[in-house]
mmCIF file of C-alpha atoms and ligand atoms in Angstrom:
data_model
loop_
_atom_site.group_PDB
_atom_site.id
_atom_site.type_symbol
_atom_site.label_atom_id
_atom_site.label_comp_id
_atom_site.label_asym_id
_atom_site.label_seq_id
_atom_site.Cartn_x
_atom_site.Cartn_y
_atom_site.Cartn_z
ATOM 1 C CA MET A 27 52.681 -61.752 83.951
ATOM 2 C CA GLY A 28 51.282 -63.895 86.738
ATOM 3 C CA VAL A 29 49.317 -63.955 89.955
ATOM 4 C CA PHE A 30 50.823 -60.725 91.285
ATOM 5 C CA ASP A 31 49.542 -58.693 88.309
ATOM 6 C CA ASP A 32 46.109 -58.620 89.910
ATOM 7 C CA LEU A 33 47.454 -56.697 92.902
ATOM 8 C CA VAL A 34 46.767 -53.270 91.485
ATOM 9 C CA GLY A 35 48.711 -50.375 92.978
ATOM 10 C CA GLN A 36 50.633 -52.623 95.431
ATOM 11 C CA ASP A 37 54.121 -52.352 93.958
ATOM 12 C CA ARG A 38 56.007 -52.463 97.256
ATOM 13 C CA ALA A 39 54.119 -55.455 98.648
ATOM 14 C CA THR A 40 54.451 -57.255 95.324
ATOM 15 C CA ALA A 41 58.233 -56.790 95.247
ATOM 16 C CA VAL A 42 58.544 -58.287 98.746
ATOM 17 C CA LEU A 43 56.313 -61.252 97.912
ATOM 18 C CA GLN A 44 58.084 -61.983 94.646
ATOM 19 C CA ARG A 45 61.460 -62.079 96.393
ATOM 20 C CA ALA A 46 60.007 -64.376 99.040
ATOM 21 C CA SER A 47 58.531 -66.678 96.370
ATOM 22 C CA ALA A 48 61.944 -66.987 94.740
ATOM 23 C CA ALA A 49 63.511 -67.820 98.119
ATOM 24 C CA ALA A 50 60.757 -70.368 98.760
ATOM 25 C CA ALA A 51 61.500 -72.049 95.425
ATOM 26 C CA GLU A 52 65.151 -72.312 96.489
ATOM 27 C CA VAL A 53 64.095 -74.100 99.665
ATOM 28 C CA VAL A 54 61.975 -76.542 97.662
ATOM 29 C CA ALA A 55 64.976 -77.194 95.414
ATOM 30 C CA GLY A 56 67.044 -78.040 98.490
ATOM 31 C CA GLY A 57 68.777 -74.685 98.921
ATOM 32 C CA ARG A 58 68.897 -72.358 101.920
ATOM 33 C CA GLY A 59 66.349 -69.882 100.629
ATOM 34 C CA ALA A 60 67.445 -66.911 102.701
ATOM 35 C CA GLY A 61 64.545 -64.480 102.874
ATOM 36 C CA MET A 62 61.785 -67.071 103.160
ATOM 37 C CA THR A 63 59.670 -66.622 106.283
ATOM 38 C CA HIS A 64 57.151 -69.072 107.749
ATOM 39 C CA ALA A 65 54.732 -66.541 109.201
ATOM 40 C CA TRP A 66 53.283 -63.563 107.385
ATOM 41 C CA LEU A 67 50.806 -60.906 108.372
ATOM 42 C CA PHE A 68 48.904 -59.082 105.616
ATOM 43 C CA THR A 69 47.470 -55.776 106.784
ATOM 44 C CA GLY A 70 45.645 -52.911 105.123
ATOM 45 C CA PRO A 71 42.286 -51.102 105.150
ATOM 46 C CA PRO A 72 39.134 -52.724 103.724
ATOM 47 C CA GLY A 73 39.250 -52.586 99.934
ATOM 48 C CA ALA A 74 43.048 -52.772 99.815
ATOM 49 C CA GLY A 75 42.873 -56.482 99.043
ATOM 50 C CA ARG A 76 44.652 -58.225 101.933
ATOM 51 C CA GLU A 77 43.108 -61.603 101.111
ATOM 52 C CA ASN A 78 43.853 -61.232 97.402
ATOM 53 C CA ALA A 79 47.506 -60.570 98.149
ATOM 54 C CA ALA A 80 47.721 -63.521 100.539
ATOM 55 C CA ARG A 81 46.077 -65.809 97.991
ATOM 56 C CA ALA A 82 48.412 -64.647 95.207
ATOM 57 C CA PHE A 83 51.358 -65.423 97.475
ATOM 58 C CA ALA A 84 49.885 -68.854 98.254
ATOM 59 C CA ALA A 85 49.665 -69.537 94.501
ATOM 60 C CA ALA A 86 53.253 -68.388 94.002
ATOM 61 C CA LEU A 87 54.370 -70.840 96.695
ATOM 62 C CA MET A 88 52.491 -73.777 95.148
ATOM 63 C CA CYS A 89 53.349 -73.036 91.503
ATOM 64 C CA ALA A 90 56.551 -74.411 89.971
ATOM 65 C CA GLN A 91 56.914 -71.135 88.022
ATOM 66 C CA GLY A 92 56.456 -68.857 91.027
ATOM 67 C CA GLY A 93 52.808 -67.998 90.324
ATOM 68 C CA CYS A 94 52.259 -68.206 86.548
ATOM 69 C CA GLY A 95 48.496 -67.825 86.930
ATOM 70 C CA HIS A 96 47.665 -70.544 84.362
ATOM 71 C CA CYS A 97 48.817 -73.916 85.680
ATOM 72 C CA ASP A 98 46.747 -76.404 87.689
ATOM 73 C CA GLN A 99 48.415 -75.405 90.953
ATOM 74 C CA CYS A 100 47.614 -71.706 90.499
ATOM 75 C CA HIS A 101 44.096 -72.505 89.355
ATOM 76 C CA GLN A 102 43.409 -74.767 92.338
ATOM 77 C CA VAL A 103 44.557 -72.077 94.745
ATOM 78 C CA PHE A 104 42.222 -69.528 93.168
ATOM 79 C CA VAL A 105 39.152 -71.745 93.111
ATOM 80 C CA GLY A 106 39.911 -72.954 96.647
ATOM 81 C CA SER A 107 40.449 -76.638 95.854
ATOM 82 C CA HIS A 108 44.207 -76.955 96.368
ATOM 83 C CA PRO A 109 44.870 -79.887 98.739
ATOM 84 C CA ASP A 110 47.781 -78.101 100.450
ATOM 85 C CA LEU A 111 45.982 -74.826 101.027
ATOM 86 C CA GLU A 112 43.824 -74.377 104.100
ATOM 87 C CA HIS A 113 41.822 -71.195 103.644
ATOM 88 C CA VAL A 114 40.041 -70.190 106.848
ATOM 89 C CA ARG A 115 37.407 -67.472 106.927
ATOM 90 C CA PRO A 116 36.029 -67.227 110.473
ATOM 91 C CA SER A 117 32.278 -66.747 110.145
ATOM 92 C CA GLY A 118 31.545 -65.837 113.759
ATOM 93 C CA LEU A 119 32.665 -62.790 115.675
ATOM 94 C CA SER A 120 35.519 -64.585 117.391
ATOM 95 C CA TYR A 121 37.764 -67.577 116.787
ATOM 96 C CA GLY A 122 38.311 -69.638 119.893
ATOM 97 C CA ILE A 123 40.927 -71.976 121.315
ATOM 98 C CA LYS A 124 39.140 -75.198 120.289
ATOM 99 C CA GLN A 125 39.005 -74.158 116.644
ATOM 100 C CA ALA A 126 42.594 -72.908 116.799
ATOM 101 C CA ARG A 127 43.830 -76.249 118.160
ATOM 102 C CA GLU A 128 42.109 -78.139 115.338
ATOM 103 C CA LEU A 129 43.628 -75.752 112.845
ATOM 104 C CA ILE A 130 47.114 -76.268 114.277
ATOM 105 C CA LEU A 131 46.698 -80.039 113.933
ATOM 106 C CA ARG A 132 45.774 -79.619 110.281
ATOM 107 C CA ALA A 133 48.798 -77.350 109.771
ATOM 108 C CA ALA A 134 51.110 -80.111 110.940
ATOM 109 C CA GLY A 135 50.653 -82.299 107.867
ATOM 110 C CA ALA A 136 53.282 -82.437 105.134
ATOM 111 C CA PRO A 137 52.352 -80.962 101.743
ATOM 112 C CA THR A 138 50.922 -83.602 99.411
ATOM 113 C CA GLN A 139 52.307 -81.946 96.279
ATOM 114 C CA GLY A 140 55.842 -81.666 97.623
ATOM 115 C CA ARG A 141 56.031 -77.891 97.931
ATOM 116 C CA TRP A 142 54.328 -76.040 100.802
ATOM 117 C CA ARG A 143 51.429 -76.416 103.187
ATOM 118 C CA VAL A 144 49.804 -72.977 103.372
ATOM 119 C CA MET A 145 47.478 -71.851 106.153
ATOM 120 C CA LEU A 146 45.650 -68.725 104.979
ATOM 121 C CA PHE A 147 43.766 -67.270 107.906
ATOM 122 C CA GLU A 148 41.466 -64.295 107.335
ATOM 123 C CA GLY A 149 40.231 -62.291 110.271
ATOM 124 C CA GLY A 150 43.359 -62.478 112.449
ATOM 125 C CA ASP A 151 41.703 -59.732 114.499
ATOM 126 C CA ARG A 152 39.037 -62.206 115.618
ATOM 127 C CA LEU A 153 41.379 -64.566 117.441
ATOM 128 C CA THR A 154 40.620 -64.756 121.139
ATOM 129 C CA GLU A 155 43.636 -64.308 123.393
ATOM 130 C CA ALA A 156 43.736 -68.018 124.223
ATOM 131 C CA ALA A 157 43.476 -68.937 120.538
ATOM 132 C CA ALA A 158 46.234 -66.482 119.668
ATOM 133 C CA ASN A 159 48.501 -67.967 122.316
ATOM 134 C CA ALA A 160 47.896 -71.457 120.991
ATOM 135 C CA LEU A 161 48.657 -70.262 117.485
ATOM 136 C CA LEU A 162 51.803 -68.555 118.683
ATOM 137 C CA LYS A 163 53.442 -71.881 119.494
ATOM 138 C CA ALA A 164 52.597 -73.246 116.060
ATOM 139 C CA ILE A 165 54.000 -70.154 114.403
ATOM 140 C CA GLU A 166 57.183 -70.185 116.469
ATOM 141 C CA GLU A 167 58.104 -73.726 115.574
ATOM 142 C CA PRO A 168 56.353 -74.584 112.356
ATOM 143 C CA PRO A 169 56.882 -77.839 110.476
ATOM 144 C CA PRO A 170 59.602 -77.174 107.860
ATOM 145 C CA ARG A 171 57.184 -76.793 104.963
ATOM 146 C CA THR A 172 54.258 -75.011 106.626
ATOM 147 C CA VAL A 173 53.620 -71.315 105.977
ATOM 148 C CA TRP A 174 51.117 -69.196 107.879
ATOM 149 C CA LEU A 175 49.448 -66.235 106.140
ATOM 150 C CA LEU A 176 47.388 -64.182 108.580
ATOM 151 C CA CYS A 177 45.226 -61.246 107.515
ATOM 152 C CA ALA A 178 44.048 -58.364 109.712
ATOM 153 C CA PRO A 179 43.129 -54.688 109.211
ATOM 154 C CA SER A 180 46.204 -53.553 111.116
ATOM 155 C CA ALA A 181 49.167 -55.094 112.944
ATOM 156 C CA ASP A 182 47.775 -53.700 116.208
ATOM 157 C CA ASP A 183 44.833 -56.086 115.898
ATOM 158 C CA LEU A 184 47.070 -58.997 116.915
ATOM 159 C CA LEU A 185 48.867 -59.843 120.127
ATOM 160 C CA ILE A 186 52.319 -58.312 120.028
ATOM 161 C CA THR A 187 53.844 -61.761 120.571
ATOM 162 C CA ILE A 188 52.315 -62.999 117.309
ATOM 163 C CA ARG A 189 52.937 -59.795 115.420
ATOM 164 C CA SER A 190 56.616 -59.809 116.315
ATOM 165 C CA ARG A 191 57.048 -63.275 114.791
ATOM 166 C CA CYS A 192 55.364 -62.409 111.516
ATOM 167 C CA ARG A 193 56.734 -60.555 108.574
ATOM 168 C CA VAL A 194 54.259 -57.754 107.902
ATOM 169 C CA VAL A 195 53.083 -56.954 104.374
ATOM 170 C CA THR A 196 51.185 -53.672 104.285
ATOM 171 C CA LEU A 197 48.633 -53.231 101.532
ATOM 172 C CA VAL A 198 47.490 -49.728 100.621
ATOM 173 C CA ILE A 199 44.363 -48.296 99.009
ATOM 174 C CA PRO A 200 45.448 -48.129 95.356
ATOM 175 C CA SER A 201 45.715 -44.699 93.791
ATOM 176 C CA THR A 202 43.108 -43.396 91.352
ATOM 177 C CA GLU A 203 45.735 -43.536 88.596
ATOM 178 C CA ALA A 204 46.560 -47.188 89.281
ATOM 179 C CA VAL A 205 42.879 -48.204 89.246
ATOM 180 C CA ALA A 206 42.151 -46.153 86.108
ATOM 181 C CA HIS A 207 45.159 -47.672 84.360
ATOM 182 C CA GLU A 208 43.991 -51.173 85.257
ATOM 183 C CA LEU A 209 40.490 -50.535 83.885
ATOM 184 C CA ALA A 210 41.860 -49.026 80.684
ATOM 185 C CA THR A 211 44.401 -51.768 79.988
ATOM 186 C CA ARG A 212 42.682 -54.863 81.386
ATOM 187 C CA ASP A 213 39.026 -54.090 80.670
ATOM 188 C CA ASN A 214 39.424 -51.860 77.605
ATOM 189 C CA VAL A 215 37.491 -49.062 79.266
ATOM 190 C CA PRO A 216 37.825 -45.669 77.506
ATOM 191 C CA GLU A 217 40.243 -43.456 79.406
ATOM 192 C CA ALA A 218 37.762 -40.794 80.518
ATOM 193 C CA THR A 219 35.324 -43.418 81.841
ATOM 194 C CA ALA A 220 38.168 -45.244 83.592
ATOM 195 C CA ARG A 221 39.257 -42.050 85.339
ATOM 196 C CA PHE A 222 35.706 -41.210 86.362
ATOM 197 C CA ALA A 223 35.059 -44.714 87.721
ATOM 198 C CA ALA A 224 38.378 -44.885 89.599
ATOM 199 C CA ARG A 225 37.746 -41.522 91.241
ATOM 200 C CA ALA A 226 34.143 -42.314 92.165
ATOM 201 C CA ALA A 227 35.131 -45.683 93.660
ATOM 202 C CA GLN A 228 37.945 -44.153 95.750
ATOM 203 C CA GLY A 229 40.413 -46.992 95.256
ATOM 204 C CA ASP A 230 37.952 -49.892 95.422
ATOM 205 C CA LEU A 231 38.814 -51.756 92.219
ATOM 206 C CA ASP A 232 35.729 -54.006 92.166
ATOM 207 C CA ARG A 233 33.423 -51.059 92.614
ATOM 208 C CA ALA A 234 35.324 -49.085 89.965
ATOM 209 C CA ARG A 235 34.989 -51.962 87.519
ATOM 210 C CA GLN A 236 31.225 -52.151 88.093
ATOM 211 C CA LEU A 237 30.871 -48.414 87.585
ATOM 212 C CA ALA A 238 32.914 -48.538 84.403
ATOM 213 C CA LEU A 239 31.206 -51.541 82.847
ATOM 214 C CA ASP A 240 27.620 -51.530 84.098
ATOM 215 C CA GLU A 241 25.255 -48.793 82.983
ATOM 216 C CA GLY A 242 22.729 -49.866 85.653
ATOM 217 C CA VAL A 243 25.288 -49.319 88.442
ATOM 218 C CA ARG A 244 26.076 -45.851 87.082
ATOM 219 C CA GLN A 245 22.386 -44.978 86.971
ATOM 220 C CA ARG A 246 21.843 -46.076 90.556
ATOM 221 C CA ARG A 247 24.809 -43.966 91.640
ATOM 222 C CA GLU A 248 23.270 -40.973 89.838
ATOM 223 C CA ALA A 249 19.952 -41.599 91.574
ATOM 224 C CA VAL A 250 21.645 -41.617 94.991
ATOM 225 C CA LEU A 251 23.785 -38.538 94.362
ATOM 226 C CA SER A 252 20.826 -36.543 93.086
ATOM 227 C CA ILE A 253 19.116 -36.943 96.465
ATOM 228 C CA PRO A 254 20.860 -34.243 98.581
ATOM 229 C CA ALA A 255 19.740 -31.394 96.328
ATOM 230 C CA THR A 256 16.094 -32.503 96.547
ATOM 231 C CA LEU A 257 15.877 -32.573 100.352
ATOM 232 C CA THR A 258 14.259 -29.175 100.831
ATOM 233 C CA GLY A 259 11.083 -30.088 102.718
ATOM 234 C CA VAL A 260 9.608 -32.856 104.862
ATOM 235 C CA GLY A 261 7.602 -34.309 101.985
ATOM 236 C CA GLU A 262 10.683 -34.528 99.777
ATOM 237 C CA CYS A 263 12.631 -36.249 102.558
ATOM 238 C CA VAL A 264 9.959 -38.924 102.959
ATOM 239 C CA THR A 265 9.810 -39.495 99.201
ATOM 240 C CA ALA A 266 13.597 -39.739 98.938
ATOM 241 C CA ALA A 267 13.694 -42.309 101.742
ATOM 242 C CA GLU A 268 11.046 -44.404 100.008
ATOM 243 C CA ARG A 269 13.007 -44.270 96.782
ATOM 244 C CA LEU A 270 16.275 -45.301 98.431
ATOM 245 C CA VAL A 271 14.691 -48.319 100.106
ATOM 246 C CA LYS A 272 12.813 -49.338 96.964
ATOM 247 C CA THR A 273 15.913 -49.089 94.761
ATOM 248 C CA ALA A 274 17.813 -51.365 97.172
ATOM 249 C CA GLU A 275 14.959 -53.881 97.050
ATOM 250 C CA GLU A 276 14.911 -53.887 93.262
ATOM 251 C CA GLU A 277 18.660 -54.303 93.051
ATOM 252 C CA ALA A 278 18.571 -57.214 95.497
ATOM 253 C CA THR A 279 15.791 -58.862 93.486
ATOM 254 C CA ALA A 280 17.731 -58.435 90.259
ATOM 255 C CA ALA A 281 20.857 -59.910 91.847
ATOM 256 C CA THR A 282 19.124 -62.957 93.306
ATOM 257 C CA THR A 283 16.408 -64.010 90.828
ATOM 258 C CA THR A 284 18.613 -65.729 88.244
ATOM 259 C CA LEU A 285 20.791 -67.314 90.919
ATOM 260 C CA ASN A 286 17.759 -68.645 92.829
ATOM 261 C CA GLU A 287 16.222 -70.152 89.724
ATOM 262 C CA SER A 288 19.329 -72.034 88.695
ATOM 263 C CA GLU A 289 19.960 -73.301 92.250
ATOM 264 C CA THR A 290 16.390 -74.524 92.516
ATOM 265 C CA SER A 291 16.462 -76.344 89.196
ATOM 266 C CA ASP A 292 19.846 -77.893 90.049
ATOM 267 C CA LEU A 293 18.429 -79.204 93.299
ATOM 268 C CA ARG A 294 15.355 -80.570 91.572
ATOM 269 C CA ARG A 295 17.562 -82.410 89.097
ATOM 270 C CA LEU A 296 19.673 -83.747 91.943
ATOM 271 C CA TYR A 297 16.589 -85.210 93.612
ATOM 272 C CA GLY A 298 15.410 -86.696 90.345
ATOM 273 C CA GLU A 299 12.358 -84.705 89.557
ATOM 274 C CA GLY A 300 10.315 -86.946 87.281
ATOM 275 C CA SER A 301 9.255 -85.846 83.846
ATOM 276 C CA THR A 302 5.654 -86.041 85.018
ATOM 277 C CA GLY A 303 6.215 -83.765 88.027
ATOM 278 C CA LYS A 304 4.322 -80.532 87.629
ATOM 279 C CA GLY A 305 3.411 -79.537 91.166
ATOM 280 C CA LEU A 306 5.932 -77.877 93.500
ATOM 281 C CA ASN A 307 7.183 -81.061 95.158
ATOM 282 C CA ARG A 308 5.639 -83.775 93.034
ATOM 283 C CA GLY A 309 8.085 -86.208 91.526
ATOM 284 C CA LEU A 310 10.908 -85.449 93.982
ATOM 285 C CA VAL A 311 12.452 -88.473 95.625
ATOM 286 C CA ARG A 312 12.506 -88.847 99.412
ATOM 287 C CA GLY A 313 14.220 -85.919 101.149
ATOM 288 C CA GLY A 314 13.755 -83.647 98.171
ATOM 289 C CA ALA A 315 11.007 -81.551 99.696
ATOM 290 C CA GLY A 316 13.020 -80.930 102.874
ATOM 291 C CA ALA A 317 16.105 -79.977 100.896
ATOM 292 C CA LEU A 318 14.042 -77.632 98.764
ATOM 293 C CA LYS A 319 12.603 -75.946 101.830
ATOM 294 C CA GLU A 320 16.096 -75.541 103.263
ATOM 295 C CA LEU A 321 17.321 -74.004 100.008
ATOM 296 C CA GLU A 322 14.414 -71.559 99.988
ATOM 297 C CA ASP A 323 15.247 -70.460 103.547
ATOM 298 C CA ARG A 324 18.867 -69.893 102.581
ATOM 299 C CA GLN A 325 17.819 -67.907 99.520
ATOM 300 C CA LYS A 326 15.529 -65.750 101.637
ATOM 301 C CA SER A 327 18.271 -64.894 104.117
ATOM 302 C CA ARG A 328 20.669 -64.172 101.261
ATOM 303 C CA ALA A 329 18.139 -61.774 99.701
ATOM 304 C CA THR A 330 17.840 -59.942 103.024
ATOM 305 C CA ARG A 331 21.593 -59.620 103.280
ATOM 306 C CA ILE A 332 21.989 -58.369 99.701
ATOM 307 C CA LYS A 333 19.234 -55.826 100.244
ATOM 308 C CA ARG A 334 20.951 -54.579 103.391
ATOM 309 C CA ASP A 335 24.366 -54.453 101.695
ATOM 310 C CA THR A 336 22.923 -52.556 98.731
ATOM 311 C CA LEU A 337 21.293 -49.984 100.951
ATOM 312 C CA ASP A 338 24.509 -49.658 102.923
ATOM 313 C CA ALA A 339 26.472 -49.063 99.719
ATOM 314 C CA ALA A 340 24.026 -46.284 98.792
ATOM 315 C CA LEU A 341 24.508 -44.712 102.231
ATOM 316 C CA LEU A 342 28.283 -44.819 101.831
ATOM 317 C CA GLU A 343 27.849 -43.106 98.471
ATOM 318 C CA LEU A 344 25.840 -40.363 100.200
ATOM 319 C CA ALA A 345 28.450 -40.049 102.952
ATOM 320 C CA GLY A 346 31.062 -39.589 100.220
ATOM 321 C CA PHE A 347 29.015 -36.750 98.794
ATOM 322 C CA TYR A 348 28.986 -34.885 102.119
ATOM 323 C CA ARG A 349 32.658 -35.642 102.673
ATOM 324 C CA ASP A 350 33.304 -33.835 99.391
ATOM 325 C CA VAL A 351 31.175 -30.929 100.638
ATOM 326 C CA LEU A 352 33.274 -30.808 103.799
ATOM 327 C CA ALA A 353 36.515 -30.875 101.806
ATOM 328 C CA MET A 354 35.294 -27.880 99.794
ATOM 329 C CA GLN A 355 34.248 -25.996 102.918
ATOM 330 C CA PHE A 356 37.726 -26.486 104.361
ATOM 331 C CA GLY A 357 39.404 -25.834 101.038
ATOM 332 C CA ALA A 358 41.247 -29.140 101.459
ATOM 333 C CA PRO A 359 43.472 -29.964 98.484
ATOM 334 C CA VAL A 360 42.024 -33.454 97.967
ATOM 335 C CA GLU A 361 40.568 -35.129 94.939
ATOM 336 C CA LEU A 362 36.756 -35.050 95.055
ATOM 337 C CA ALA A 363 35.138 -38.470 94.624
ATOM 338 C CA ASN A 364 32.068 -36.862 93.101
ATOM 339 C CA ASP A 365 33.693 -34.234 90.974
ATOM 340 C CA ASP A 366 31.005 -34.852 88.339
ATOM 341 C CA HIS A 367 28.477 -33.347 90.794
ATOM 342 C CA ARG A 368 30.529 -30.260 91.480
ATOM 343 C CA PHE A 369 27.592 -27.898 91.007
ATOM 344 C CA ASP A 370 25.520 -29.503 93.802
ATOM 345 C CA LEU A 371 28.592 -29.885 96.034
ATOM 346 C CA ASP A 372 29.511 -26.252 95.608
ATOM 347 C CA ARG A 373 26.024 -24.970 96.302
ATOM 348 C CA LEU A 374 25.696 -26.973 99.513
ATOM 349 C CA ALA A 375 29.233 -26.027 100.601
ATOM 350 C CA ARG A 376 28.299 -22.345 100.367
ATOM 351 C CA ALA A 377 24.835 -22.682 101.898
ATOM 352 C CA SER A 378 25.925 -24.555 105.047
ATOM 353 C CA THR A 379 28.666 -24.668 107.675
ATOM 354 C CA PRO A 380 31.248 -27.435 108.240
ATOM 355 C CA ASP A 381 29.489 -28.214 111.542
ATOM 356 C CA GLU A 382 26.235 -28.847 109.716
ATOM 357 C CA THR A 383 28.016 -31.063 107.207
ATOM 358 C CA LEU A 384 29.566 -33.101 110.016
ATOM 359 C CA LEU A 385 26.136 -33.579 111.603
ATOM 360 C CA ARG A 386 24.825 -34.829 108.276
ATOM 361 C CA ILE A 387 27.635 -37.344 107.907
ATOM 362 C CA GLU A 388 26.922 -38.459 111.465
ATOM 363 C CA ALA A 389 23.221 -38.946 110.633
ATOM 364 C CA ILE A 390 24.204 -41.219 107.748
ATOM 365 C CA MET A 391 26.535 -43.265 109.933
ATOM 366 C CA GLN A 392 23.853 -43.572 112.590
ATOM 367 C CA CYS A 393 21.393 -44.805 109.986
ATOM 368 C CA ARG A 394 23.891 -47.488 108.932
ATOM 369 C CA GLU A 395 24.182 -48.637 112.553
ATOM 370 C CA ARG A 396 20.414 -48.766 112.974
ATOM 371 C CA LEU A 397 19.992 -50.837 109.815
ATOM 372 C CA GLU A 398 22.668 -53.191 111.079
ATOM 373 C CA ALA A 399 20.622 -53.488 114.284
ATOM 374 C CA ASN A 400 17.555 -54.509 112.236
ATOM 375 C CA VAL A 401 15.546 -51.298 112.520
ATOM 376 C CA ASN A 402 12.828 -51.082 109.857
ATOM 377 C CA PRO A 403 14.634 -49.634 106.792
ATOM 378 C CA GLN A 404 11.942 -47.126 105.877
ATOM 379 C CA ILE A 405 11.933 -45.696 109.418
ATOM 380 C CA ALA A 406 15.719 -45.533 109.728
ATOM 381 C CA VAL A 407 16.270 -44.011 106.288
ATOM 382 C CA GLU A 408 13.480 -41.471 106.768
ATOM 383 C CA ALA A 409 15.027 -40.263 110.033
ATOM 384 C CA MET A 410 18.280 -39.841 108.118
ATOM 385 C CA THR A 411 16.881 -37.919 105.141
ATOM 386 C CA LEU A 412 15.095 -35.585 107.550
ATOM 387 C CA SER A 413 18.448 -34.862 109.215
ATOM 388 C CA LEU A 414 20.001 -34.207 105.824
ATOM 389 C CA ARG A 415 17.354 -31.637 104.975
ATOM 390 C CA ALA A 416 18.735 -28.321 103.780
ATOM 391 C CA PRO A 417 15.881 -25.787 103.543
ATOM 392 C CA ARG A 418 16.277 -23.113 100.934
HETATM 393 ZN ZN1 LIG B 1 51.243 -71.527 88.129
#
């Protein structure tokens, strides 16, 4: 048991990291620690859990038991408060030389807890060339107790000079069986439900867990997957688009309301809202009103993002439906994500050609791009449902 148990379906990567943790412990104990490397690159497609694997490894390096998962060291790594762990998540589109230089300076310090100083850098693919070159020097000659953990979708996303100095850990999309097993053993989900959720989520463990445990999530999936069969006329397409957008709005509201309320009341307490204060800003000490306004702005932008993400998730669900249709049309021997909707899949597979299915998938992808570019959701989604129309 320990931090590596959460890496579902990553047996090969886990074996490598466990051996490296043991070697790292040898180094700490004054030994040679053959097999310990100071620069690592975690790669794998989205949903494979690159950052989770890197964080588990960081915990294993800090923990005296090689990543027990319970001690203070492990806990601090997972909540992000460990003094020897620098966890960098670039928020912009690129990470420049100035930021990289500052990071390298911070990497130079000795670990305060006597084990390792770990630099966990997500988004290795966002390093500019100058930043990557600066980092290269730090990686080539690191201080004796500094370890770099870079994450990127694939090794090709980094300069070859950096890549060649890192040990690459490749994460994979976990199999349906591995995800189902995890849900059944860890979350006590009945076996049939676990299998259904794992298949529908296509290897995304978080999504699978939501599907298995949350009736509301299952219902929303049903609502999305029932759409293709209804798109027989223009009127139906417009209605379906309205429903998709409205469902995303409701889900975003549900996700944010409780959070907003508790943040707002926390802030009010912080600024000492008096017991007599009844009006919006009455009773707040100086600065309180400004802080409250700032919080409200942040909450608004978060709501927008959640709404967009929710709609995007629904579109991906739809794309998965048509991908299943395409697989049936080609007779491809793959597992269908939406096997529980086999009747609708089969009917559409017979009534259309693979070319038409490809055009439909393209329409969905185009809609996602337009939403990302801030096109009005109703307009973008309506254009999509009209392209998905399958007259009968
Ligand atoms: Zn521990």
